[in-house]
Short mmCIF file of N, CA, C and O and ligand atoms in Angstrom, two decimals:
data_model
loop_
_atom_site.label_atom_id
_atom_site.label_comp_id
_atom_site.label_asym_id
_atom_site.label_seq_id
_atom_site.Cartn_x
_atom_site.Cartn_y
_atom_site.Cartn_z
N MET A 1 6.60 0.63 12.34
CA MET A 1 5.59 -0.22 12.31
C MET A 1 5.91 -1.58 11.97
O MET A 1 6.56 -1.76 10.97
N THR A 2 5.26 -2.76 12.48
CA THR A 2 5.51 -3.91 12.01
C THR A 2 4.50 -4.50 11.29
O THR A 2 3.31 -4.18 11.37
N VAL A 3 4.65 -5.50 10.43
CA VAL A 3 3.61 -6.44 9.86
C VAL A 3 3.80 -7.65 10.08
O VAL A 3 5.28 -8.09 10.36
N GLU A 4 3.02 -8.53 10.29
CA GLU A 4 3.16 -10.21 10.46
C GLU A 4 2.59 -11.02 9.51
O GLU A 4 1.60 -10.69 9.09
N ILE A 5 3.43 -11.69 8.87
CA ILE A 5 2.70 -12.61 7.68
C ILE A 5 2.97 -14.11 8.11
O ILE A 5 3.77 -14.20 8.91
N THR A 6 2.33 -14.83 7.35
CA THR A 6 2.94 -16.38 7.58
C THR A 6 3.26 -16.94 6.13
O THR A 6 3.03 -16.49 5.18
N VAL A 7 4.35 -17.70 6.54
CA VAL A 7 4.99 -18.12 5.38
C VAL A 7 4.90 -19.83 5.52
O VAL A 7 5.50 -20.39 6.45
N ASP A 8 4.05 -20.38 4.49
CA ASP A 8 3.74 -21.84 4.71
C ASP A 8 3.17 -22.02 6.26
O ASP A 8 3.74 -23.11 6.75
N GLY A 9 2.64 -21.15 6.58
CA GLY A 9 1.83 -21.40 7.97
C GLY A 9 2.56 -20.84 9.20
O GLY A 9 2.04 -20.83 10.32
N GLU A 10 4.02 -20.48 8.88
CA GLU A 10 4.74 -20.14 9.97
C GLU A 10 4.76 -18.44 10.15
O GLU A 10 5.11 -17.97 9.17
N PRO A 11 4.62 -18.01 11.32
CA PRO A 11 4.73 -16.47 11.36
C PRO A 11 5.98 -15.94 11.21
O PRO A 11 7.01 -16.49 11.80
N VAL A 12 6.11 -14.83 10.42
CA VAL A 12 7.32 -14.07 10.38
C VAL A 12 6.99 -12.64 10.51
O VAL A 12 6.03 -12.04 9.84
N ALA A 13 7.76 -11.82 10.96
CA ALA A 13 7.68 -10.35 11.29
C ALA A 13 8.49 -9.70 10.19
O ALA A 13 9.56 -10.15 9.93
N GLY A 14 7.96 -8.52 9.78
CA GLY A 14 8.63 -7.48 8.97
C GLY A 14 8.49 -6.14 9.40
O GLY A 14 7.59 -5.88 10.23
N THR A 15 8.92 -5.22 8.58
CA THR A 15 8.77 -3.79 8.86
C THR A 15 7.79 -3.34 7.65
O THR A 15 7.91 -3.72 6.63
N ASP A 16 6.90 -2.42 8.14
CA ASP A 16 5.95 -1.76 7.21
C ASP A 16 6.72 -1.36 6.19
O ASP A 16 7.89 -0.44 6.31
N GLY A 17 6.23 -1.52 5.01
CA GLY A 17 6.97 -1.02 3.70
C GLY A 17 7.96 -1.92 3.02
O GLY A 17 8.26 -1.65 1.85
N GLN A 18 8.29 -2.84 3.85
CA GLN A 18 9.38 -3.91 3.09
C GLN A 18 8.57 -4.84 2.05
O GLN A 18 7.25 -5.15 2.28
N THR A 19 9.05 -5.15 1.08
CA THR A 19 8.45 -6.23 0.02
C THR A 19 8.62 -7.39 0.78
O THR A 19 9.21 -7.73 1.70
N VAL A 20 7.81 -8.49 0.33
CA VAL A 20 7.64 -9.80 0.69
C VAL A 20 9.06 -10.41 0.69
O VAL A 20 9.39 -11.12 1.56
N ALA A 21 9.62 -10.07 -0.40
CA ALA A 21 11.24 -10.72 -0.54
C ALA A 21 12.06 -10.19 0.59
O ALA A 21 12.93 -10.91 1.08
N ALA A 22 11.99 -8.76 1.04
CA ALA A 22 12.79 -8.30 1.90
C ALA A 22 12.59 -8.95 3.19
O ALA A 22 13.47 -9.17 3.88
N VAL A 23 11.31 -9.16 3.43
CA VAL A 23 10.81 -9.83 4.67
C VAL A 23 11.41 -11.37 4.77
O VAL A 23 12.01 -11.67 5.78
N LEU A 24 11.25 -12.03 3.67
CA LEU A 24 11.81 -13.28 3.72
C LEU A 24 13.33 -13.30 3.85
O LEU A 24 13.93 -14.29 4.52
N LEU A 25 13.85 -12.65 3.07
CA LEU A 25 15.47 -12.48 3.17
C LEU A 25 15.85 -12.09 4.63
O LEU A 25 16.83 -12.83 5.25
N ALA A 26 15.26 -11.11 5.19
CA ALA A 26 15.46 -10.83 6.51
C ALA A 26 15.41 -11.80 7.59
O ALA A 26 15.85 -11.95 8.59
N SER A 27 14.36 -12.71 7.29
CA SER A 27 14.24 -14.01 8.23
C SER A 27 15.04 -15.03 8.01
O SER A 27 14.96 -16.12 8.68
N GLY A 28 16.01 -14.85 6.85
CA GLY A 28 17.12 -15.92 6.96
C GLY A 28 16.61 -16.79 5.80
O GLY A 28 17.41 -17.72 5.51
N ARG A 29 15.51 -16.57 4.89
CA ARG A 29 15.28 -17.32 3.81
C ARG A 29 15.95 -16.91 2.45
O ARG A 29 15.71 -15.84 2.21
N LEU A 30 16.67 -17.76 1.86
CA LEU A 30 17.24 -17.31 0.64
C LEU A 30 16.53 -17.99 -0.59
O LEU A 30 16.76 -17.38 -1.73
N SER A 31 15.68 -18.94 -0.28
CA SER A 31 14.94 -19.25 -1.56
C SER A 31 13.60 -19.77 -1.08
O SER A 31 13.28 -20.27 0.00
N TRP A 32 12.72 -19.76 -2.06
CA TRP A 32 11.45 -19.97 -1.64
C TRP A 32 10.55 -20.50 -2.85
O TRP A 32 9.13 -20.80 -2.84
N ARG A 33 11.06 -21.05 -3.86
CA ARG A 33 10.47 -21.59 -5.11
C ARG A 33 11.53 -22.56 -5.64
O ARG A 33 12.66 -22.37 -5.48
N THR A 34 10.99 -23.76 -6.33
CA THR A 34 11.87 -24.79 -6.91
C THR A 34 11.50 -24.82 -8.28
O THR A 34 10.36 -24.74 -8.59
N THR A 35 12.60 -25.08 -9.15
CA THR A 35 12.14 -25.26 -10.54
C THR A 35 11.68 -26.81 -10.67
O THR A 35 11.81 -27.56 -9.75
N ARG A 36 11.47 -27.04 -11.87
CA ARG A 36 11.03 -28.37 -12.16
C ARG A 36 12.03 -29.48 -11.81
O ARG A 36 11.78 -30.62 -11.43
N SER A 37 13.48 -29.09 -12.02
CA SER A 37 14.62 -29.98 -11.54
C SER A 37 14.56 -29.81 -9.96
O SER A 37 15.52 -30.60 -9.69
N GLY A 38 14.07 -29.03 -9.42
CA GLY A 38 14.30 -28.99 -7.81
C GLY A 38 15.23 -27.95 -7.49
O GLY A 38 15.52 -27.86 -6.42
N ALA A 39 15.85 -27.16 -8.24
CA ALA A 39 16.81 -26.13 -8.21
C ALA A 39 16.09 -24.90 -7.28
O ALA A 39 14.88 -24.59 -7.55
N PRO A 40 16.67 -24.45 -6.30
CA PRO A 40 15.95 -23.28 -5.54
C PRO A 40 16.22 -22.09 -6.30
O PRO A 40 17.08 -21.92 -7.03
N ARG A 41 15.27 -21.25 -5.82
CA ARG A 41 15.02 -19.81 -6.60
C ARG A 41 14.53 -18.95 -5.47
O ARG A 41 13.64 -19.33 -4.63
N GLY A 42 15.09 -17.78 -5.44
CA GLY A 42 14.56 -16.63 -4.53
C GLY A 42 14.74 -15.32 -5.43
O GLY A 42 14.29 -15.24 -6.55
N VAL A 43 15.48 -14.57 -4.86
CA VAL A 43 15.61 -13.15 -5.50
C VAL A 43 16.86 -13.20 -6.39
O VAL A 43 17.89 -13.70 -6.00
N PHE A 44 16.71 -13.01 -7.86
CA PHE A 44 17.81 -12.69 -8.61
C PHE A 44 17.96 -11.18 -8.98
O PHE A 44 19.05 -10.68 -8.77
N CYS A 45 17.06 -10.81 -9.72
CA CYS A 45 17.12 -9.31 -10.33
C CYS A 45 16.77 -8.33 -9.03
O CYS A 45 17.35 -7.32 -8.89
N GLY A 46 15.74 -8.61 -8.44
CA GLY A 46 15.14 -7.73 -7.42
C GLY A 46 14.29 -6.46 -7.82
O GLY A 46 13.88 -5.93 -7.20
N ILE A 47 14.10 -6.48 -9.25
CA ILE A 47 13.40 -5.57 -9.73
C ILE A 47 12.12 -5.89 -10.74
O ILE A 47 11.73 -4.95 -11.44
N GLY A 48 11.74 -7.12 -10.70
CA GLY A 48 10.59 -7.50 -11.23
C GLY A 48 10.81 -7.89 -12.72
O GLY A 48 9.86 -7.91 -13.42
N ALA A 49 12.07 -8.30 -13.03
CA ALA A 49 12.42 -8.55 -14.27
C ALA A 49 12.59 -10.17 -14.67
O ALA A 49 12.33 -10.53 -15.92
N CYS A 50 12.92 -10.90 -13.60
CA CYS A 50 13.28 -12.25 -13.99
C CYS A 50 12.18 -13.43 -13.58
O CYS A 50 12.50 -14.46 -14.00
N PHE A 51 11.52 -12.93 -12.72
CA PHE A 51 10.43 -14.01 -12.23
C PHE A 51 10.97 -15.14 -11.30
O PHE A 51 10.18 -16.11 -11.10
N ASP A 52 12.15 -14.97 -10.85
CA ASP A 52 12.67 -16.13 -9.94
C ASP A 52 12.17 -16.08 -8.50
O ASP A 52 11.95 -17.16 -7.92
N CYS A 53 11.53 -15.01 -8.16
CA CYS A 53 10.92 -14.83 -6.93
C CYS A 53 9.54 -15.08 -6.68
O CYS A 53 9.00 -14.79 -5.71
N LEU A 54 9.10 -15.81 -7.62
CA LEU A 54 7.59 -16.18 -7.50
C LEU A 54 7.09 -16.77 -6.37
O LEU A 54 7.69 -17.79 -5.82
N LEU A 55 5.94 -16.55 -5.71
CA LEU A 55 5.28 -17.39 -4.69
C LEU A 55 3.92 -16.87 -4.63
O LEU A 55 3.30 -16.22 -5.47
N THR A 56 3.06 -17.61 -3.93
CA THR A 56 1.48 -17.40 -3.73
C THR A 56 1.29 -16.43 -2.61
O THR A 56 1.66 -16.72 -1.29
N VAL A 57 0.39 -15.38 -2.66
CA VAL A 57 0.12 -14.45 -1.88
C VAL A 57 -1.51 -14.52 -1.67
O VAL A 57 -2.08 -14.24 -2.59
N ASN A 58 -1.97 -14.81 -0.49
CA ASN A 58 -3.26 -14.94 -0.28
C ASN A 58 -4.13 -15.67 -1.41
O ASN A 58 -5.18 -15.26 -1.83
N GLY A 59 -3.36 -16.80 -1.76
CA GLY A 59 -4.15 -17.59 -2.74
C GLY A 59 -3.85 -17.36 -4.14
O GLY A 59 -4.32 -17.98 -5.13
N VAL A 60 -3.24 -16.17 -4.42
CA VAL A 60 -2.89 -15.88 -5.77
C VAL A 60 -1.43 -16.29 -6.30
O VAL A 60 -0.48 -15.72 -5.35
N PRO A 61 -1.40 -17.12 -7.06
CA PRO A 61 -0.03 -17.75 -7.49
C PRO A 61 0.70 -16.79 -8.32
O PRO A 61 0.13 -15.97 -8.99
N ASP A 62 2.17 -16.86 -8.42
CA ASP A 62 2.90 -16.28 -9.36
C ASP A 62 2.97 -14.85 -9.16
O ASP A 62 3.17 -14.07 -9.97
N VAL A 63 2.89 -14.54 -7.86
CA VAL A 63 3.22 -13.05 -7.57
C VAL A 63 4.62 -12.82 -7.11
O VAL A 63 5.49 -13.71 -6.58
N ARG A 64 5.25 -11.69 -7.67
CA ARG A 64 6.82 -11.58 -7.74
C ARG A 64 7.05 -10.85 -6.21
O ARG A 64 6.61 -9.82 -6.01
N ALA A 65 7.83 -11.65 -5.47
CA ALA A 65 8.03 -11.12 -4.11
C ALA A 65 8.83 -9.97 -4.06
O ALA A 65 8.40 -9.33 -3.08
N CYS A 66 9.40 -9.50 -5.07
CA CYS A 66 10.32 -8.41 -5.01
C CYS A 66 9.69 -7.07 -5.23
O CYS A 66 10.04 -6.05 -5.09
N LEU A 67 8.48 -7.40 -5.85
CA LEU A 67 7.47 -6.11 -6.25
C LEU A 67 6.32 -5.99 -5.28
O LEU A 67 5.82 -4.78 -5.10
N ARG A 68 5.99 -7.06 -4.56
CA ARG A 68 4.83 -6.86 -3.65
C ARG A 68 5.16 -6.43 -2.36
O ARG A 68 5.96 -7.00 -1.74
N ARG A 69 4.75 -5.44 -1.75
CA ARG A 69 4.83 -5.02 -0.37
C ARG A 69 4.19 -6.04 0.66
O ARG A 69 2.92 -6.26 0.37
N ALA A 70 4.85 -6.36 1.69
CA ALA A 70 4.30 -7.17 2.39
C ALA A 70 3.15 -6.40 3.44
O ALA A 70 3.18 -5.23 3.65
N ALA A 71 1.73 -7.05 3.56
CA ALA A 71 0.87 -6.33 4.29
C ALA A 71 0.53 -7.25 5.39
O ALA A 71 0.46 -8.57 5.41
N ASP A 72 0.20 -6.60 6.48
CA ASP A 72 -0.26 -7.25 7.80
C ASP A 72 -1.08 -8.58 7.32
O ASP A 72 -2.31 -8.25 6.83
N GLY A 73 -0.93 -9.75 7.81
CA GLY A 73 -2.04 -10.80 7.52
C GLY A 73 -1.74 -11.46 6.50
O GLY A 73 -2.38 -12.79 6.06
N ASP A 74 -0.90 -11.24 5.57
CA ASP A 74 -0.62 -11.88 4.33
C ASP A 74 -0.43 -13.44 4.65
O ASP A 74 0.72 -13.59 5.37
N GLU A 75 -0.97 -14.12 3.74
CA GLU A 75 -0.58 -15.58 3.74
C GLU A 75 0.26 -15.94 2.62
O GLU A 75 -0.25 -16.04 1.40
N ILE A 76 1.57 -16.35 2.80
CA ILE A 76 2.44 -16.82 1.71
C ILE A 76 2.64 -18.19 1.71
O ILE A 76 2.87 -18.76 2.87
N ARG A 77 2.62 -18.83 0.41
CA ARG A 77 2.83 -20.06 0.32
C ARG A 77 4.01 -20.16 -0.78
O ARG A 77 4.08 -19.38 -1.79
N THR A 78 4.97 -20.84 -0.35
CA THR A 78 6.10 -21.21 -1.45
C THR A 78 5.67 -22.03 -2.65
O THR A 78 4.80 -22.62 -2.26
N GLN A 79 6.38 -22.12 -3.63
CA GLN A 79 5.89 -22.65 -4.89
C GLN A 79 6.89 -23.56 -5.39
O GLN A 79 8.15 -23.43 -5.14
N SER A 80 6.30 -24.76 -6.00
CA SER A 80 7.21 -25.48 -6.74
C SER A 80 6.79 -25.47 -8.29
O SER A 80 5.66 -24.94 -8.65
N ARG A 81 7.60 -25.93 -9.29
CA ARG A 81 7.13 -25.84 -10.67
C ARG A 81 5.94 -26.52 -11.01
O ARG A 81 4.88 -26.21 -11.68
N ALA A 82 5.45 -27.47 -10.08
CA ALA A 82 4.40 -28.30 -10.15
C ALA A 82 3.02 -27.54 -9.68
O ALA A 82 2.02 -27.76 -10.30
N ASP A 83 3.31 -26.41 -8.99
CA ASP A 83 2.19 -25.71 -8.57
C ASP A 83 1.87 -24.63 -9.52
O ASP A 83 0.88 -24.30 -9.63
N ALA A 84 2.71 -24.30 -10.30
CA ALA A 84 2.76 -22.93 -11.07
C ALA A 84 1.98 -23.29 -12.49
O ALA A 84 2.04 -24.45 -12.79
S1 FES B 1 13.85 -11.17 -8.26
FE1 FES B 1 13.45 -10.86 -10.37
S2 FES B 1 11.44 -10.72 -10.68
FE2 FES B 1 11.58 -10.73 -8.24
#
């Protein structure tokens, strides 16, 4: 079964059960957040310990992409330090 999410308005398909991070990585995205200095961040630990993978899901900021399972219709927005 597939899920379809949007990432900054762009449709991205994933497989049911994947985390948001897994869907993003499988789509070729290696980073989806920037630090105050503009440095890119994506998955670092992959287990919910480092906060590198933060993004906004359905309007809720600072969701850890490596812990949140993707759900059909999720609206994902990437974040910059200014947003957080
Ligand atoms: S990659 Fe470290 S918390 Fe998600």
